[in-house]
mmCIF file of C-alpha atoms and ligand atoms in Angstrom:
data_model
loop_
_atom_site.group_PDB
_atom_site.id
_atom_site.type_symbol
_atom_site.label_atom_id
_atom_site.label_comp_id
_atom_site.label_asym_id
_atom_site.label_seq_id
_atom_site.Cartn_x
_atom_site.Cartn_y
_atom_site.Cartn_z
ATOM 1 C CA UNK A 2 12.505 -3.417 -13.237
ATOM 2 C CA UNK A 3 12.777 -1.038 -10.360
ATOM 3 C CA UNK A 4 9.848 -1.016 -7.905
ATOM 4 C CA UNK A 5 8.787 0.455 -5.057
ATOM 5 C CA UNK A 6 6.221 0.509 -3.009
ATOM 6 C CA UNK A 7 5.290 2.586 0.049
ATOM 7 C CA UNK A 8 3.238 1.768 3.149
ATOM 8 C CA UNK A 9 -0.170 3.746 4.498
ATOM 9 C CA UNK A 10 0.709 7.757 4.470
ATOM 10 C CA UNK A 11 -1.007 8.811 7.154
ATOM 11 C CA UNK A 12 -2.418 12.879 7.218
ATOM 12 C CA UNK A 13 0.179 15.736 6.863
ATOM 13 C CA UNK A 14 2.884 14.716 8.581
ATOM 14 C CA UNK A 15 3.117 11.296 6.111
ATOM 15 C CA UNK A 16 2.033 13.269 3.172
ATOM 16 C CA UNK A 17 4.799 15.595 3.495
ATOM 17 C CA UNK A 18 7.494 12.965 4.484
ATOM 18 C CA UNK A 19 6.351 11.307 1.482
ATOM 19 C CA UNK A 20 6.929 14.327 -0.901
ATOM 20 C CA UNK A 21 9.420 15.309 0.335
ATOM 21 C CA UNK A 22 11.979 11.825 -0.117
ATOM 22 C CA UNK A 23 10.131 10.456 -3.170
ATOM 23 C CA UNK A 24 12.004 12.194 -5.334
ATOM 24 C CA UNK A 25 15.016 11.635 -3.836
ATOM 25 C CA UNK A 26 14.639 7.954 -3.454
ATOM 26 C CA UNK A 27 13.478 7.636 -7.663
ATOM 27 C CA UNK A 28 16.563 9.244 -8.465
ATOM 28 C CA UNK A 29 18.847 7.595 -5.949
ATOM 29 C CA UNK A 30 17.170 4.056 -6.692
ATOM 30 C CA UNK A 31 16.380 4.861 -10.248
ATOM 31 C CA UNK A 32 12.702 3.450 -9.823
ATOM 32 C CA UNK A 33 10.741 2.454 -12.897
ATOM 33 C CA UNK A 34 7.420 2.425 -10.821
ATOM 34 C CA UNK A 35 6.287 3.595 -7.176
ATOM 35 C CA UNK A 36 2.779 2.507 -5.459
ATOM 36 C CA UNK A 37 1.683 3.807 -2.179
ATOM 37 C CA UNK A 38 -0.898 2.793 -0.324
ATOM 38 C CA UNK A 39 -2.809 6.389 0.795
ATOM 39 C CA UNK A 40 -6.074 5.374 2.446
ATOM 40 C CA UNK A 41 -5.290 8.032 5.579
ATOM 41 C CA UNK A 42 -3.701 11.028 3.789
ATOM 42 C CA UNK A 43 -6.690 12.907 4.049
ATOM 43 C CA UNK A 44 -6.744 13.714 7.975
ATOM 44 C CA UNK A 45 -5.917 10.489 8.817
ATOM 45 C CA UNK A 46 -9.456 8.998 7.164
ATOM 46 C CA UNK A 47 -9.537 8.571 3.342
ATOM 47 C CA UNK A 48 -8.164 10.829 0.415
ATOM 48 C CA UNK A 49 -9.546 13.487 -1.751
ATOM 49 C CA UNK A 50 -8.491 14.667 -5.437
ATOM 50 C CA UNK A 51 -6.738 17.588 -4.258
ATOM 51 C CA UNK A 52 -4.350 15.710 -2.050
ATOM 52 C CA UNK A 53 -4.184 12.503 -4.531
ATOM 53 C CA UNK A 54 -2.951 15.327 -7.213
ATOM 54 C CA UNK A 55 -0.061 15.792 -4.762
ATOM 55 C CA UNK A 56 0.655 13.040 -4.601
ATOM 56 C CA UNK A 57 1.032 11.485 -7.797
ATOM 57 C CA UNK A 58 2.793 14.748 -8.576
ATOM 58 C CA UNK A 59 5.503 14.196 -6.387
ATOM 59 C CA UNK A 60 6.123 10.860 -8.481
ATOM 60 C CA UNK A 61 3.520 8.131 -7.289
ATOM 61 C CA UNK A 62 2.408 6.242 -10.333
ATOM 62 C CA UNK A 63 -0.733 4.258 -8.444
ATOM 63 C CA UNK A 64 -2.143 4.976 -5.691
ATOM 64 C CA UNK A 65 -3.872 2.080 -3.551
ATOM 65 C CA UNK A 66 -6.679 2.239 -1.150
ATOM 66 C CA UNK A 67 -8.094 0.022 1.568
ATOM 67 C CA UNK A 68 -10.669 -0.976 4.179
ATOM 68 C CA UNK A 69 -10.796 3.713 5.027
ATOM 69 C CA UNK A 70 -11.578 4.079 0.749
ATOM 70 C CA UNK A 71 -14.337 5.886 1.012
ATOM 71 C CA UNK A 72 -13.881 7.901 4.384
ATOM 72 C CA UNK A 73 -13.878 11.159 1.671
ATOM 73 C CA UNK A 74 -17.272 10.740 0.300
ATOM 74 C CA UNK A 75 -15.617 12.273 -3.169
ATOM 75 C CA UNK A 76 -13.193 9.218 -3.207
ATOM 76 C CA UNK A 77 -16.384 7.115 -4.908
ATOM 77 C CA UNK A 78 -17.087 9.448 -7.999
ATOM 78 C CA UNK A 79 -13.131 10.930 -8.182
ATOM 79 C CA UNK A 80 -11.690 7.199 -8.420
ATOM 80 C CA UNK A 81 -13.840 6.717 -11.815
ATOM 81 C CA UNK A 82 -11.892 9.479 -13.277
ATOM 82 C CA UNK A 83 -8.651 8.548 -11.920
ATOM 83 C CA UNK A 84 -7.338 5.049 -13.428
ATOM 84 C CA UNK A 85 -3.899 5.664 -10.753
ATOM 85 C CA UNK A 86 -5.968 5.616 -8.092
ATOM 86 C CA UNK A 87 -6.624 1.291 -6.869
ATOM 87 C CA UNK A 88 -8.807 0.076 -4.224
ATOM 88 C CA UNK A 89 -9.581 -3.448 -2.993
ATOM 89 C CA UNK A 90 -10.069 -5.547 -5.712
ATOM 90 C CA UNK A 91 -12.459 -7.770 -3.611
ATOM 91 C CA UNK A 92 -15.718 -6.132 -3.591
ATOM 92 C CA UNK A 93 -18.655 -8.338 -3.425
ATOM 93 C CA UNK A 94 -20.520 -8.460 -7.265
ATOM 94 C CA UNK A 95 -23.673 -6.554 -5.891
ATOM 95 C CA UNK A 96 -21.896 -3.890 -4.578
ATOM 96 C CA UNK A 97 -20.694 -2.858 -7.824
ATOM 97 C CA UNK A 98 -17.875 -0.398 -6.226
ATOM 98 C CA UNK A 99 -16.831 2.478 -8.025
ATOM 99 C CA UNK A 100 -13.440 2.401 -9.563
ATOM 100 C CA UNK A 101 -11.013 -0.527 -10.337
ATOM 101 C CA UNK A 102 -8.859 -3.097 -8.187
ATOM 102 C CA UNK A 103 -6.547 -4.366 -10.462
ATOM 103 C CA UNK A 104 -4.770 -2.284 -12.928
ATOM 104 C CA UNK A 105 -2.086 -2.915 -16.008
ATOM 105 C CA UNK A 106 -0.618 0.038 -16.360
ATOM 106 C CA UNK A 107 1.710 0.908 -19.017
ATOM 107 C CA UNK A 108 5.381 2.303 -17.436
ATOM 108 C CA UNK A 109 8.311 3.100 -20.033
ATOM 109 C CA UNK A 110 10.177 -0.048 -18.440
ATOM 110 C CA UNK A 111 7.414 -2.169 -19.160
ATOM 111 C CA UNK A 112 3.572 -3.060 -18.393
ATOM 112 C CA UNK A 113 3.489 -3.387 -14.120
ATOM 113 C CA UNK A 114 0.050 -4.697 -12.991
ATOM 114 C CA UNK A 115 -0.987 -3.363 -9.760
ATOM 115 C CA UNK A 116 -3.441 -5.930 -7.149
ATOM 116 C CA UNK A 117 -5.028 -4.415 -4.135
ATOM 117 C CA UNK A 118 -6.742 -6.259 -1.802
ATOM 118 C CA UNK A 119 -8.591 -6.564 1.109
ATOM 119 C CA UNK A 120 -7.922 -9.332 3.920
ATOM 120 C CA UNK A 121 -10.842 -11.303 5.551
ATOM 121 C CA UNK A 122 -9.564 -11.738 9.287
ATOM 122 C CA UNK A 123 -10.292 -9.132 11.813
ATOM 123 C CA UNK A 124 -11.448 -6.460 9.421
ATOM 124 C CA UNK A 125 -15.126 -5.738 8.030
ATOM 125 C CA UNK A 126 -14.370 -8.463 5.419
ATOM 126 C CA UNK A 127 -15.038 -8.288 1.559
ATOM 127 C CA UNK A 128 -15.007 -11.304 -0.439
ATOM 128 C CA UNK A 129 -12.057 -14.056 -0.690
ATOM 129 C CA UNK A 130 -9.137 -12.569 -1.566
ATOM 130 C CA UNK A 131 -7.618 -15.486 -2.853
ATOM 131 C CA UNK A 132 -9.732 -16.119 -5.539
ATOM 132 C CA UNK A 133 -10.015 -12.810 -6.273
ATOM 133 C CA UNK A 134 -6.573 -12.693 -6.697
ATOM 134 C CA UNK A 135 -5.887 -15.775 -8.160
ATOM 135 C CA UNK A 136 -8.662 -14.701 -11.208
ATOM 136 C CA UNK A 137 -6.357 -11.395 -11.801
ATOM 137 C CA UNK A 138 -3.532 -13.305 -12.099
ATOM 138 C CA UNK A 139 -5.065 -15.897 -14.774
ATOM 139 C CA UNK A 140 -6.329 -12.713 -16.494
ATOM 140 C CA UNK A 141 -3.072 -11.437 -16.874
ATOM 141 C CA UNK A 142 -0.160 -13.887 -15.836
ATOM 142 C CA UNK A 143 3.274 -12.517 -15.166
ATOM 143 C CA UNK A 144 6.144 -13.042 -17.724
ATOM 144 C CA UNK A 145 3.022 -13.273 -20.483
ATOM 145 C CA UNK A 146 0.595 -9.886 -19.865
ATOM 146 C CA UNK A 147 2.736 -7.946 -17.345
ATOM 147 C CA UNK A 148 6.356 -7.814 -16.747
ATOM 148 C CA UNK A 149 5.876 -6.891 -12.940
ATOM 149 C CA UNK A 150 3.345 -7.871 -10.586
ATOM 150 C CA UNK A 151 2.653 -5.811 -7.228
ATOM 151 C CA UNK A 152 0.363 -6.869 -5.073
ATOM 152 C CA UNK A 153 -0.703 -4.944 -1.637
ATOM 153 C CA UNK A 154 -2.500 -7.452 1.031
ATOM 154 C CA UNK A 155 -4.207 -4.824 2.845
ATOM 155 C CA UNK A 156 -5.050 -7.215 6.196
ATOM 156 C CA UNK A 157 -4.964 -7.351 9.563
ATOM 157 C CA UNK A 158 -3.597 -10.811 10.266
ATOM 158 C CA UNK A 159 0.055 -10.935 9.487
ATOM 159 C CA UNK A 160 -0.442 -15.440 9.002
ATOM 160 C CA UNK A 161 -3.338 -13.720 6.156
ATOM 161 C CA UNK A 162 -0.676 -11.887 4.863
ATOM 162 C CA UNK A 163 1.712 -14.247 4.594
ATOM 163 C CA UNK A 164 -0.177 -17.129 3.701
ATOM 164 C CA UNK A 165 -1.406 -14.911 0.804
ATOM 165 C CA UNK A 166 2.477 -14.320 -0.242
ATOM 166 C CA UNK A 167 2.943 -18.273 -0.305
ATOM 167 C CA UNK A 168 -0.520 -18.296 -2.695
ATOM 168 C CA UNK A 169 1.459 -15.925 -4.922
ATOM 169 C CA UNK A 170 5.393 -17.475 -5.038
ATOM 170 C CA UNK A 171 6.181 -17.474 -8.522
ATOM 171 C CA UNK A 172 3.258 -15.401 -10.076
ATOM 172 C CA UNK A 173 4.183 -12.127 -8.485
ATOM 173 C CA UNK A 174 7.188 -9.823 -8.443
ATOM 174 C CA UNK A 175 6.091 -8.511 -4.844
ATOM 175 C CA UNK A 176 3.532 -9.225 -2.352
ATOM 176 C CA UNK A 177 3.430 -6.501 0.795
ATOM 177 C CA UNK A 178 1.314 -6.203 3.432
ATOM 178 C CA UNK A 179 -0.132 -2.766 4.421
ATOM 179 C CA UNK A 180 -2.870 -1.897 6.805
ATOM 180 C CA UNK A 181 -1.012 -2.061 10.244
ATOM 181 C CA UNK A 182 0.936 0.470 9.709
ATOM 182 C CA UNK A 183 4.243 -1.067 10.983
ATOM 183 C CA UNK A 184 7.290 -2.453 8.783
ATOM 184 C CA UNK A 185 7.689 -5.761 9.974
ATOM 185 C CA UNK A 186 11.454 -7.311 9.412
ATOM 186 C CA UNK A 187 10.907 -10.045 6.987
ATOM 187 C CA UNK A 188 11.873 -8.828 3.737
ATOM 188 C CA UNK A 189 12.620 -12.196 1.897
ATOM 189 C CA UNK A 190 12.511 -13.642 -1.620
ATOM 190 C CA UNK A 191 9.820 -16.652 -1.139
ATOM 191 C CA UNK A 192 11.105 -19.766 -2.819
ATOM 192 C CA UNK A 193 9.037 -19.414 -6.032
ATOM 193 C CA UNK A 194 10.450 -15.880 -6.429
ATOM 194 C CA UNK A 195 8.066 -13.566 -5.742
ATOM 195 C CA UNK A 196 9.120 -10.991 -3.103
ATOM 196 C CA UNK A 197 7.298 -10.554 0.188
ATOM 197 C CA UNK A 198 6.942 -8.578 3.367
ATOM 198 C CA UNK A 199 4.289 -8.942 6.104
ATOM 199 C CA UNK A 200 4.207 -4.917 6.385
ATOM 200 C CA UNK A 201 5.514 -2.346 4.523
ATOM 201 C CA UNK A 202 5.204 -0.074 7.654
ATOM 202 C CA UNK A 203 3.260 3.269 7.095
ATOM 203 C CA UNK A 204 4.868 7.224 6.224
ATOM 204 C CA UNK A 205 3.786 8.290 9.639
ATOM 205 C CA UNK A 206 5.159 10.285 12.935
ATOM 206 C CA UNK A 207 6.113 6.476 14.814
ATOM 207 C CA UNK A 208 5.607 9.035 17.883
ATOM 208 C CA UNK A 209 1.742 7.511 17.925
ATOM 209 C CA UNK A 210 -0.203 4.808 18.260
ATOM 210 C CA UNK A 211 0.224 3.450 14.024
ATOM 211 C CA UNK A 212 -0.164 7.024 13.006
ATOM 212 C CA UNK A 213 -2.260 8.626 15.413
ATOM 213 C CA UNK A 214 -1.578 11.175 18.297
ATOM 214 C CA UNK A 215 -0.965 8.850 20.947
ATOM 215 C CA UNK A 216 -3.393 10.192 23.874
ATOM 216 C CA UNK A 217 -7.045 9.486 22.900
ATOM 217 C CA UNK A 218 -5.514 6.141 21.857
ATOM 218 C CA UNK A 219 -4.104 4.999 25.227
ATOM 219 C CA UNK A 220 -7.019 6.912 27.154
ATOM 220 C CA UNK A 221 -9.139 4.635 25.220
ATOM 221 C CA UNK A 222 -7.292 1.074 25.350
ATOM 222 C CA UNK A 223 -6.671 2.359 28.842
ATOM 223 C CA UNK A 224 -10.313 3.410 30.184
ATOM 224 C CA UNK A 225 -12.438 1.291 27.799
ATOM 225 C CA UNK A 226 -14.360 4.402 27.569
ATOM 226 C CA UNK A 227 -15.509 6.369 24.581
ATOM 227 C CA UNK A 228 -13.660 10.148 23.413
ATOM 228 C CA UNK A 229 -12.609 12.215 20.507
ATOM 229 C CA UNK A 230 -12.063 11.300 16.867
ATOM 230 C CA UNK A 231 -8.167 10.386 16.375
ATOM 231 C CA UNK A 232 -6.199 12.935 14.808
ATOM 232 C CA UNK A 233 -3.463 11.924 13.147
ATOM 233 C CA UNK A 234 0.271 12.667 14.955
ATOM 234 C CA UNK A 235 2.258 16.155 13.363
ATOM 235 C CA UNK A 236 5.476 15.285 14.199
ATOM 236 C CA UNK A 237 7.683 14.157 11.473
ATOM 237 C CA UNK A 238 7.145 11.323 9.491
ATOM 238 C CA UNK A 239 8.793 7.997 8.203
ATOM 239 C CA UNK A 240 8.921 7.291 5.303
ATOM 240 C CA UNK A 241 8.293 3.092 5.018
ATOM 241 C CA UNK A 242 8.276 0.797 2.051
ATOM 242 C CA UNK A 243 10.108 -1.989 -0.017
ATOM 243 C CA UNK A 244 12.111 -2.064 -2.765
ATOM 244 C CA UNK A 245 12.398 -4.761 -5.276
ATOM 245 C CA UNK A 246 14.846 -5.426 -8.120
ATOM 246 C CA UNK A 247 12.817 -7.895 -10.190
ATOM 247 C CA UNK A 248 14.886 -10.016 -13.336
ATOM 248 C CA UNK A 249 13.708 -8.709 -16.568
ATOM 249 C CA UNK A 250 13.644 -11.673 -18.146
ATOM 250 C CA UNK A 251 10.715 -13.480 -15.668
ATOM 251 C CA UNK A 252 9.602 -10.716 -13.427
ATOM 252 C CA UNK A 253 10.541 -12.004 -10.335
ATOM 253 C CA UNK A 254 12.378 -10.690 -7.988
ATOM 254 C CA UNK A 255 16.208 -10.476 -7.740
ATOM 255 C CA UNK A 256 16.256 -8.681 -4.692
ATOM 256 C CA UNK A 257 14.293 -6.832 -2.001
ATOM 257 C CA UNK A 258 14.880 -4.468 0.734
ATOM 258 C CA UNK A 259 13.200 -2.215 3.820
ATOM 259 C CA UNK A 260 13.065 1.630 2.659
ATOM 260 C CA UNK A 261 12.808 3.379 5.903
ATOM 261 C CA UNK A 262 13.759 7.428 5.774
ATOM 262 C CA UNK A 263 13.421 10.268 7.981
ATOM 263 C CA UNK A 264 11.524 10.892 11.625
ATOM 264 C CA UNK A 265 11.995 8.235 14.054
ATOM 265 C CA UNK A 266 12.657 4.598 12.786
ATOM 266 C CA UNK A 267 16.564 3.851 12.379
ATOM 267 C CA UNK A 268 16.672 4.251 9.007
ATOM 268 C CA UNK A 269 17.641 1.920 5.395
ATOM 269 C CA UNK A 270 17.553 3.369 2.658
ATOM 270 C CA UNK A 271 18.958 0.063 -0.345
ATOM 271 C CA UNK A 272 21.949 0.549 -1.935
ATOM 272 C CA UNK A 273 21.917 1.345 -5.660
HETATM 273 FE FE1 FE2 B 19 -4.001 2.333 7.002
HETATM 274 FE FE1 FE2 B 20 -6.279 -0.073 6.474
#
C-alpha cells in the first residue's frame, strides 16, 4: 500500500496548504490512505467539526489528535460521532475519554489500522505508551488483522520517539513522530521493517516559532515575562509528512520518504 501521513496543520495558513496539495500529492503518489495529525487547525488550539469536514473532504481519511485534543470544547462530543477523527490512545482507564485511539479502518487497498499516542517525557503525560501500544498491536497484529500499521508518537522527546520506533520494528508499517512541529531528517527503514521518522514536521508558515507568529514567542523566551495568546503565523504554509511504500505481502515498508511542499522549506516531494 500507499501511505501517507502528514505532520501538525497548524490554523489557516496549514489548513489551506494542506488542501490545497493533498490532492495533488494522492494523485501524483497514488495514495491508498492519508493521516494527518490536526490538533492546531482550529486557530492554532484544537479542531472543530466544521474545519475537520474540510479536511477530510479534501482527502484525509483519519484524522489524529494530541496533547491540544480538546482545546475546542466540541472536539469531546463531535469525536463520538466521527470514527476518522483519532486521539491519544493512552488515556488513563478513569478518565474514560471520549472517542477512540486506535482505529481499523477499512480502505479499498486493504484494512490500515491507525495508533495515536501520547509521549510521557516533557509533556502533561498520559499513561505508558508502550504498553498501550504494544496491547493494540496484540489486538490486531500486522500481516494477520491489518495490512498496514501507522502509528503517530505524538512526544516531545525525539530518544521517546525513537525508542518507541525500535519497540515497533517489525509490527508496524510506519512509526512518525509529530508534536514538534519540525521534520527531522531521518527517514529510515528500521531493521525489522517498520518505517520511522523522529518528526514528520508540521503544514505550517516555517516563518514562526513551530507554527506561531514569531514575536510574542521570542518576547517571551526573551523577557521571561508573561503576554498575548499565540496566534498562529499567516504566511504560507508547508506542507510536511512521510510517505511509505509498504510490501503487500507483510506490510512493511519497502520504502519511505520526506514530503515537504510549498512555503519555505526546500522542498521533496517522492518520486512515483
Ligand atoms: Fe502540534
Ligand atoms: Fe502536540
Amino acid at each position: 500500500m500507499r501511505l501517507a501521513f502528514f505532520g501538525d496543520i497548524v490554523g489557516r495558513a496549514g489548513r489551506d496548504a494542506f488542501i490545497t496539495h493533498l490532492p495533488g500529492l494522492r494523485r501524483k503518489l497514488e495514495l491508498d490512505f492519508v493521516v494527518a495529525d490536526a490538533e492546531n487547525v482550529a486557530g492554532g488550539f484544537g479542531i472543530t467539526e466544521k474545519i475537520a469536514a474540510d479536511l477530510f473532504d479534501a482527502g484525509a481519511d483519519c484524522v489524529t489528535l494530541g496533547n491540544h485534543a480538546w482545546d475546542q470544547r466540541e472536539a469531546m462530543t463531535y469525536i463520538e460521532r466521527e470514527p476518522r477523527l483519532l486521539r491519544p490512545l493512552n488515556y488513563p482507564r478513569l478518565s474514560r475519554a471520549p472517542g477512540k485511539g486506535a482505529w481499523l479502518y477499512d480502505a479499498a487497498a486493504g484494512r490500515v489500522l491507525v495508533i495515536c499516542l501520547l509521549g510521557h517525557r516533557g509533556m502533561d503525560a498520559l499513561d505508558d505508551p508502550f504498553s498501550a501500544v504494544d496491547q493494540a498491536l496484540e489486538d490486531c497484529p500486522l500481516g494477520v488483522g491489518a495490512d498496514a500499521v501507522i502509528i503517530e508518537m505524538h512526544a516531545e522527546y525525539t530518544s521517546e520517539k525513537m525508542a518507541m520506533g525500535h519497540f515497533c520494528d517489525g509490527r508496524a508499517s510506519l512509526v512518525v513522530g509529530a508534536h514538534t512541529h519540525i521534520p527531522t531528517a531521518d527517514a529510515q527503514v528500521l531493521p525489522g521493517g517498520t518505517a520511522y521518522q523522529t518528526d514528520a514536521g508540521a503544514c505550517a508558515d516555517y516563518d514562526s516559532v513551530i507554527g506561531m507568529m514569531k514575536e510574542e514567542p521570542v518576547r517571551r523566551f526573551a523577557t521571561r515575562l508573561p503576554g498575548e495568546r499565540n496566534k498562529p503565523a499567516e504566511g504560507p504554509a508547508t506542507v510536511c509528512g512521510v510517505f511509505v511504500e509498504t510490501d503487500p505481502k507483510t506490510g512493511l515498508a519497502l520504502r519511505v520518504e520526506p514530503i515537504r511542499i510549498g512555503g519555505r522549506l526546500m522542498g521533496h516531494v517522492p518520486e512515483r
